[in-house]
Amino acid sequence: MEQTLVLVKPDGVQRGLTGEIIGRLERRGLKLVAMKLMQVDDALAHRHYGEHVDRPFFAGLVSFITSGPVVAMAWEANNAVEIVRSTMGATNPANAAPGTIRGDLGVDIGRNLIHGSDSPESAARELALFFKPEEILSYSRSNDGWIVE
Ligand code: IDP
Ligand code: MG
């Protein structure tokens, strides 16, 4: 089963939108398999966002993601990466469709509330940065048969 890393970024935690964001992912039918409130330090920020190191917004991105607690989670489903990305909406909330997290709750690309891995390969790399293997749980839900055929 596919798993993906989700972060409620510091703006989401500060604005009291953690529950709203988790609720949307739960209602979609994804299964929560790991979660922790944590402070991202500089080293983790650089590893997590390493692909963007040469971009002009990199310094601001690192300072933002380390500016306060994040809620790190692993979510599981068939096609979890794609399902989370579509629930998040476009990177820039100004272009994100209504009904998406970024399209309903944000206005600025530098304060876009949520991170979700962009491929199964990124998800595996990022999950290993945030969680030990034993922190990602395996369990079944009694209503799984009403969510997946
Ligand atoms: P994603 O979060 O939708 O996957 P990425 O392109 O991976 O988007 O960029 C990572 C994060 O960097 C974005 O979520 C956003 O917070 C920030 N970011 C991306 N592009 C810009 C920009 O042009 N200006 C400021 N921040 C940006
Ligand atoms: Mg990305």
PDB file of C-alpha atoms and ligand atoms in Angstrom:
ATOM      1  CA  MET A   1       0.000   0.000   0.000  1.00  0.00           C
ATOM      2  CA  GLU A   2       1.352   3.444  -0.896  1.00  0.00           C
ATOM      3  CA  GLN A   3       2.340   5.862   1.873  1.00  0.00           C
ATOM      4  CA  THR A   4       3.086   9.585   1.669  1.00  0.00           C
ATOM      5  CA  LEU A   5       4.516  12.250   3.966  1.00  0.00           C
ATOM      6  CA  VAL A   6       2.265  15.162   4.908  1.00  0.00           C
ATOM      7  CA  LEU A   7       3.351  18.177   6.956  1.00  0.00           C
ATOM      8  CA  VAL A   8       0.973  20.732   8.397  1.00  0.00           C
ATOM      9  CA  LYS A   9       3.408  23.618   8.034  1.00  0.00           C
ATOM     10  CA  PRO A  10       4.007  26.187  10.800  1.00  0.00           C
ATOM     11  CA  ASP A  11       1.345  28.556   9.372  1.00  0.00           C
ATOM     12  CA  GLY A  12      -1.279  25.803   9.607  1.00  0.00           C
ATOM     13  CA  VAL A  13      -0.362  24.991  13.206  1.00  0.00           C
ATOM     14  CA  GLN A  14      -0.272  28.683  14.231  1.00  0.00           C
ATOM     15  CA  ARG A  15      -3.624  29.402  12.562  1.00  0.00           C
ATOM     16  CA  GLY A  16      -5.317  26.492  14.328  1.00  0.00           C
ATOM     17  CA  LEU A  17      -5.958  24.655  11.055  1.00  0.00           C
ATOM     18  CA  THR A  18      -4.307  21.356  12.027  1.00  0.00           C
ATOM     19  CA  GLY A  19      -7.635  19.686  12.801  1.00  0.00           C
ATOM     20  CA  GLU A  20      -9.267  21.083   9.653  1.00  0.00           C
ATOM     21  CA  ILE A  21      -6.446  19.724   7.478  1.00  0.00           C
ATOM     22  CA  ILE A  22      -6.350  16.305   9.174  1.00  0.00           C
ATOM     23  CA  GLY A  23     -10.153  16.133   8.986  1.00  0.00           C
ATOM     24  CA  ARG A  24     -10.129  16.660   5.225  1.00  0.00           C
ATOM     25  CA  LEU A  25      -7.601  13.844   4.728  1.00  0.00           C
ATOM     26  CA  GLU A  26      -9.550  11.540   7.087  1.00  0.00           C
ATOM     27  CA  ARG A  27     -12.862  12.267   5.345  1.00  0.00           C
ATOM     28  CA  ARG A  28     -11.269  11.563   1.969  1.00  0.00           C
ATOM     29  CA  GLY A  29     -10.695   8.008   3.232  1.00  0.00           C
ATOM     30  CA  LEU A  30      -6.920   7.973   3.639  1.00  0.00           C
ATOM     31  CA  LYS A  31      -5.581   6.070   6.628  1.00  0.00           C
ATOM     32  CA  LEU A  32      -3.403   7.891   9.191  1.00  0.00           C
ATOM     33  CA  VAL A  33      -0.446   5.608   9.997  1.00  0.00           C
ATOM     34  CA  ALA A  34       1.975   7.984  11.804  1.00  0.00           C
ATOM     35  CA  MET A  35       1.808  11.428  13.389  1.00  0.00           C
ATOM     36  CA  LYS A  36       3.923  13.751  15.547  1.00  0.00           C
ATOM     37  CA  LEU A  37       4.139  17.428  16.512  1.00  0.00           C
ATOM     38  CA  MET A  38       7.758  18.451  16.066  1.00  0.00           C
ATOM     39  CA  GLN A  39      10.180  21.293  15.523  1.00  0.00           C
ATOM     40  CA  VAL A  40      12.100  21.050  12.230  1.00  0.00           C
ATOM     41  CA  ASP A  41      15.731  22.135  12.662  1.00  0.00           C
ATOM     42  CA  ASP A  42      17.994  23.636  10.018  1.00  0.00           C
ATOM     43  CA  ALA A  43      19.630  20.316   9.093  1.00  0.00           C
ATOM     44  CA  LEU A  44      16.308  18.532   8.558  1.00  0.00           C
ATOM     45  CA  ALA A  45      14.940  21.494   6.573  1.00  0.00           C
ATOM     46  CA  HIS A  46      17.961  21.370   4.254  1.00  0.00           C
ATOM     47  CA  ARG A  47      17.618  17.619   3.731  1.00  0.00           C
ATOM     48  CA  HIS A  48      13.850  17.761   3.221  1.00  0.00           C
ATOM     49  CA  TYR A  49      13.956  20.676   0.753  1.00  0.00           C
ATOM     50  CA  GLY A  50      17.370  19.784  -0.798  1.00  0.00           C
ATOM     51  CA  GLU A  51      15.955  19.770  -4.347  1.00  0.00           C
ATOM     52  CA  HIS A  52      15.224  23.517  -4.013  1.00  0.00           C
ATOM     53  CA  VAL A  53      18.676  24.573  -2.717  1.00  0.00           C
ATOM     54  CA  ASP A  54      19.457  26.723  -5.769  1.00  0.00           C
ATOM     55  CA  ARG A  55      16.072  28.463  -5.923  1.00  0.00           C
ATOM     56  CA  PRO A  56      15.794  32.119  -4.870  1.00  0.00           C
ATOM     57  CA  PHE A  57      13.116  31.295  -2.287  1.00  0.00           C
ATOM     58  CA  PHE A  58      15.202  28.579  -0.552  1.00  0.00           C
ATOM     59  CA  ALA A  59      16.453  30.680   2.397  1.00  0.00           C
ATOM     60  CA  GLY A  60      12.931  31.962   3.088  1.00  0.00           C
ATOM     61  CA  LEU A  61      11.530  28.442   2.811  1.00  0.00           C
ATOM     62  CA  VAL A  62      14.023  27.057   5.352  1.00  0.00           C
ATOM     63  CA  SER A  63      13.416  29.922   7.740  1.00  0.00           C
ATOM     64  CA  PHE A  64       9.624  29.459   7.416  1.00  0.00           C
ATOM     65  CA  ILE A  65       9.572  25.668   7.916  1.00  0.00           C
ATOM     66  CA  THR A  66      11.795  26.036  11.026  1.00  0.00           C
ATOM     67  CA  SER A  67       9.797  28.987  12.437  1.00  0.00           C
ATOM     68  CA  GLY A  68       7.472  26.912  14.633  1.00  0.00           C
ATOM     69  CA  PRO A  69       6.124  23.401  15.172  1.00  0.00           C
ATOM     70  CA  VAL A  70       4.871  21.279  12.286  1.00  0.00           C
ATOM     71  CA  VAL A  71       2.620  18.226  12.419  1.00  0.00           C
ATOM     72  CA  ALA A  72       4.311  15.421  10.477  1.00  0.00           C
ATOM     73  CA  MET A  73       2.166  12.528   9.314  1.00  0.00           C
ATOM     74  CA  ALA A  74       2.234   9.425   7.182  1.00  0.00           C
ATOM     75  CA  TRP A  75      -0.989   8.669   5.276  1.00  0.00           C
ATOM     76  CA  GLU A  76      -1.745   5.451   3.447  1.00  0.00           C
ATOM     77  CA  ALA A  77      -3.972   4.491   0.502  1.00  0.00           C
ATOM     78  CA  ASN A  78      -3.709   3.113  -2.999  1.00  0.00           C
ATOM     79  CA  ASN A  79      -2.364   6.157  -4.900  1.00  0.00           C
ATOM     80  CA  ALA A  80      -1.843   8.034  -1.617  1.00  0.00           C
ATOM     81  CA  VAL A  81       0.632  10.492  -3.206  1.00  0.00           C
ATOM     82  CA  GLU A  82      -1.758  11.582  -5.946  1.00  0.00           C
ATOM     83  CA  ILE A  83      -4.789  11.662  -3.648  1.00  0.00           C
ATOM     84  CA  VAL A  84      -3.015  13.893  -1.109  1.00  0.00           C
ATOM     85  CA  ARG A  85      -1.657  16.184  -3.856  1.00  0.00           C
ATOM     86  CA  SER A  86      -5.126  16.660  -5.339  1.00  0.00           C
ATOM     87  CA  THR A  87      -6.611  17.327  -1.888  1.00  0.00           C
ATOM     88  CA  MET A  88      -3.844  19.914  -1.204  1.00  0.00           C
ATOM     89  CA  GLY A  89      -4.320  21.871  -4.437  1.00  0.00           C
ATOM     90  CA  ALA A  90      -1.764  23.786  -6.513  1.00  0.00           C
ATOM     91  CA  THR A  91       1.463  25.040  -4.900  1.00  0.00           C
ATOM     92  CA  ASN A  92       0.344  28.673  -5.189  1.00  0.00           C
ATOM     93  CA  PRO A  93      -2.946  29.089  -3.286  1.00  0.00           C
ATOM     94  CA  ALA A  94      -3.819  31.895  -5.711  1.00  0.00           C
ATOM     95  CA  ASN A  95      -4.126  29.223  -8.431  1.00  0.00           C
ATOM     96  CA  ALA A  96      -5.454  26.399  -6.249  1.00  0.00           C
ATOM     97  CA  ALA A  97      -8.980  25.228  -6.996  1.00  0.00           C
ATOM     98  CA  PRO A  98     -11.747  25.950  -4.485  1.00  0.00           C
ATOM     99  CA  GLY A  99     -12.419  22.783  -2.513  1.00  0.00           C
ATOM    100  CA  THR A 100      -8.725  22.108  -2.037  1.00  0.00           C
ATOM    101  CA  ILE A 101      -6.882  22.839   1.222  1.00  0.00           C
ATOM    102  CA  ARG A 102      -4.714  25.562  -0.318  1.00  0.00           C
ATOM    103  CA  GLY A 103      -7.592  26.900  -2.431  1.00  0.00           C
ATOM    104  CA  ASP A 104      -9.928  27.211   0.553  1.00  0.00           C
ATOM    105  CA  LEU A 105      -7.537  28.249   3.318  1.00  0.00           C
ATOM    106  CA  GLY A 106      -4.574  30.136   1.799  1.00  0.00           C
ATOM    107  CA  VAL A 107      -3.632  33.123  -0.386  1.00  0.00           C
ATOM    108  CA  ASP A 108       0.211  33.142  -0.556  1.00  0.00           C
ATOM    109  CA  ILE A 109       2.730  30.678  -2.065  1.00  0.00           C
ATOM    110  CA  GLY A 110       5.064  31.178   0.900  1.00  0.00           C
ATOM    111  CA  ARG A 111       2.276  30.330   3.376  1.00  0.00           C
ATOM    112  CA  ASN A 112       0.576  27.395   1.694  1.00  0.00           C
ATOM    113  CA  LEU A 113      -0.203  25.365   4.814  1.00  0.00           C
ATOM    114  CA  ILE A 114       0.646  21.820   3.789  1.00  0.00           C
ATOM    115  CA  HIS A 115       3.418  19.710   2.321  1.00  0.00           C
ATOM    116  CA  GLY A 116       2.741  16.442   0.500  1.00  0.00           C
ATOM    117  CA  SER A 117       5.343  14.251  -1.223  1.00  0.00           C
ATOM    118  CA  ASP A 118       5.298  14.599  -5.026  1.00  0.00           C
ATOM    119  CA  SER A 119       6.062  10.975  -6.012  1.00  0.00           C
ATOM    120  CA  PRO A 120       6.330   7.547  -4.368  1.00  0.00           C
ATOM    121  CA  GLU A 121      10.148   7.899  -4.534  1.00  0.00           C
ATOM    122  CA  SER A 122      10.051  11.299  -2.772  1.00  0.00           C
ATOM    123  CA  ALA A 123       7.615   9.852  -0.242  1.00  0.00           C
ATOM    124  CA  ALA A 124       9.993   7.017   0.679  1.00  0.00           C
ATOM    125  CA  ARG A 125      12.907   9.459   1.049  1.00  0.00           C
ATOM    126  CA  GLU A 126      10.906  12.009   3.062  1.00  0.00           C
ATOM    127  CA  LEU A 127       9.177   9.477   5.335  1.00  0.00           C
ATOM    128  CA  ALA A 128      12.623   8.173   6.315  1.00  0.00           C
ATOM    129  CA  LEU A 129      13.674  11.724   7.271  1.00  0.00           C
ATOM    130  CA  PHE A 130      10.723  12.217   9.632  1.00  0.00           C
ATOM    131  CA  PHE A 131       9.916   8.741  10.993  1.00  0.00           C
ATOM    132  CA  LYS A 132      11.676   5.654  12.237  1.00  0.00           C
ATOM    133  CA  PRO A 133      10.228   2.540  10.572  1.00  0.00           C
ATOM    134  CA  GLU A 134       8.604   1.419  13.846  1.00  0.00           C
ATOM    135  CA  GLU A 135       6.748   4.754  14.173  1.00  0.00           C
ATOM    136  CA  ILE A 136       4.711   3.968  11.043  1.00  0.00           C
ATOM    137  CA  LEU A 137       1.930   1.631  12.135  1.00  0.00           C
ATOM    138  CA  SER A 138       0.078  -1.105  10.350  1.00  0.00           C
ATOM    139  CA  TYR A 139      -3.551  -1.651  11.351  1.00  0.00           C
ATOM    140  CA  SER A 140      -6.949  -2.254   9.792  1.00  0.00           C
ATOM    141  CA  ARG A 141     -10.108  -0.201  10.181  1.00  0.00           C
ATOM    142  CA  SER A 142     -13.485  -1.845  10.611  1.00  0.00           C
ATOM    143  CA  ASN A 143     -14.901   0.325   7.801  1.00  0.00           C
ATOM    144  CA  ASP A 144     -12.118  -0.310   5.259  1.00  0.00           C
ATOM    145  CA  GLY A 145     -14.546  -2.324   3.089  1.00  0.00           C
ATOM    146  CA  TRP A 146     -16.798   0.760   2.796  1.00  0.00           C
ATOM    147  CA  ILE A 147     -13.915   2.886   1.524  1.00  0.00           C
ATOM    148  CA  VAL A 148     -12.097   0.501  -0.823  1.00  0.00           C
ATOM    149  CA  GLU A 149     -13.757  -2.184  -2.948  1.00  0.00           C
TER     150      GLU A 149
HETATM  151  P1  IDP B   1       4.839  21.791  -3.424  1.00  0.00           P
HETATM  152  O1  IDP B   1       4.860  22.119  -1.944  1.00  0.00           O
HETATM  153  O2  IDP B   1       3.479  22.066  -4.018  1.00  0.00           O
HETATM  154  O3  IDP B   1       5.355  20.413  -3.734  1.00  0.00           O
HETATM  155  P2  IDP B   1       7.400  22.777  -4.429  1.00  0.00           P
HETATM  156  O4  IDP B   1       7.623  23.262  -5.820  1.00  0.00           O
HETATM  157  O5  IDP B   1       7.982  21.467  -4.040  1.00  0.00           O
HETATM  158  O6  IDP B   1       5.822  22.826  -4.148  1.00  0.00           O
HETATM  159  O7  IDP B   1       7.976  23.901  -3.466  1.00  0.00           O
HETATM  160  C1  IDP B   1       8.146  23.637  -2.085  1.00  0.00           C
HETATM  161  C2  IDP B   1       7.613  24.807  -1.298  1.00  0.00           C
HETATM  162  O8  IDP B   1       8.429  25.946  -1.562  1.00  0.00           O
HETATM  163  C3  IDP B   1       6.198  25.251  -1.674  1.00  0.00           C
HETATM  164  O9  IDP B   1       5.198  24.519  -1.005  1.00  0.00           O
HETATM  165  C4  IDP B   1       6.208  26.700  -1.232  1.00  0.00           C
HETATM  166  O10 IDP B   1       5.984  26.796   0.182  1.00  0.00           O
HETATM  167  C5  IDP B   1       7.633  27.121  -1.515  1.00  0.00           C
HETATM  168  N1  IDP B   1       7.734  27.771  -2.823  1.00  0.00           N
HETATM  169  C6  IDP B   1       7.716  27.184  -4.039  1.00  0.00           C
HETATM  170  N2  IDP B   1       7.831  28.090  -5.014  1.00  0.00           N
HETATM  171  C7  IDP B   1       7.939  29.291  -4.400  1.00  0.00           C
HETATM  172  C8  IDP B   1       8.090  30.631  -4.871  1.00  0.00           C
HETATM  173  O11 IDP B   1       8.152  30.901  -6.078  1.00  0.00           O
HETATM  174  N3  IDP B   1       8.158  31.609  -3.907  1.00  0.00           N
HETATM  175  C9  IDP B   1       8.093  31.333  -2.582  1.00  0.00           C
HETATM  176  N4  IDP B   1       7.948  30.083  -2.093  1.00  0.00           N
HETATM  177  C10 IDP B   1       7.877  29.074  -2.998  1.00  0.00           C
HETATM  178 MG    MG B   2       7.265  19.642  -3.460  1.00  0.00          MG
END
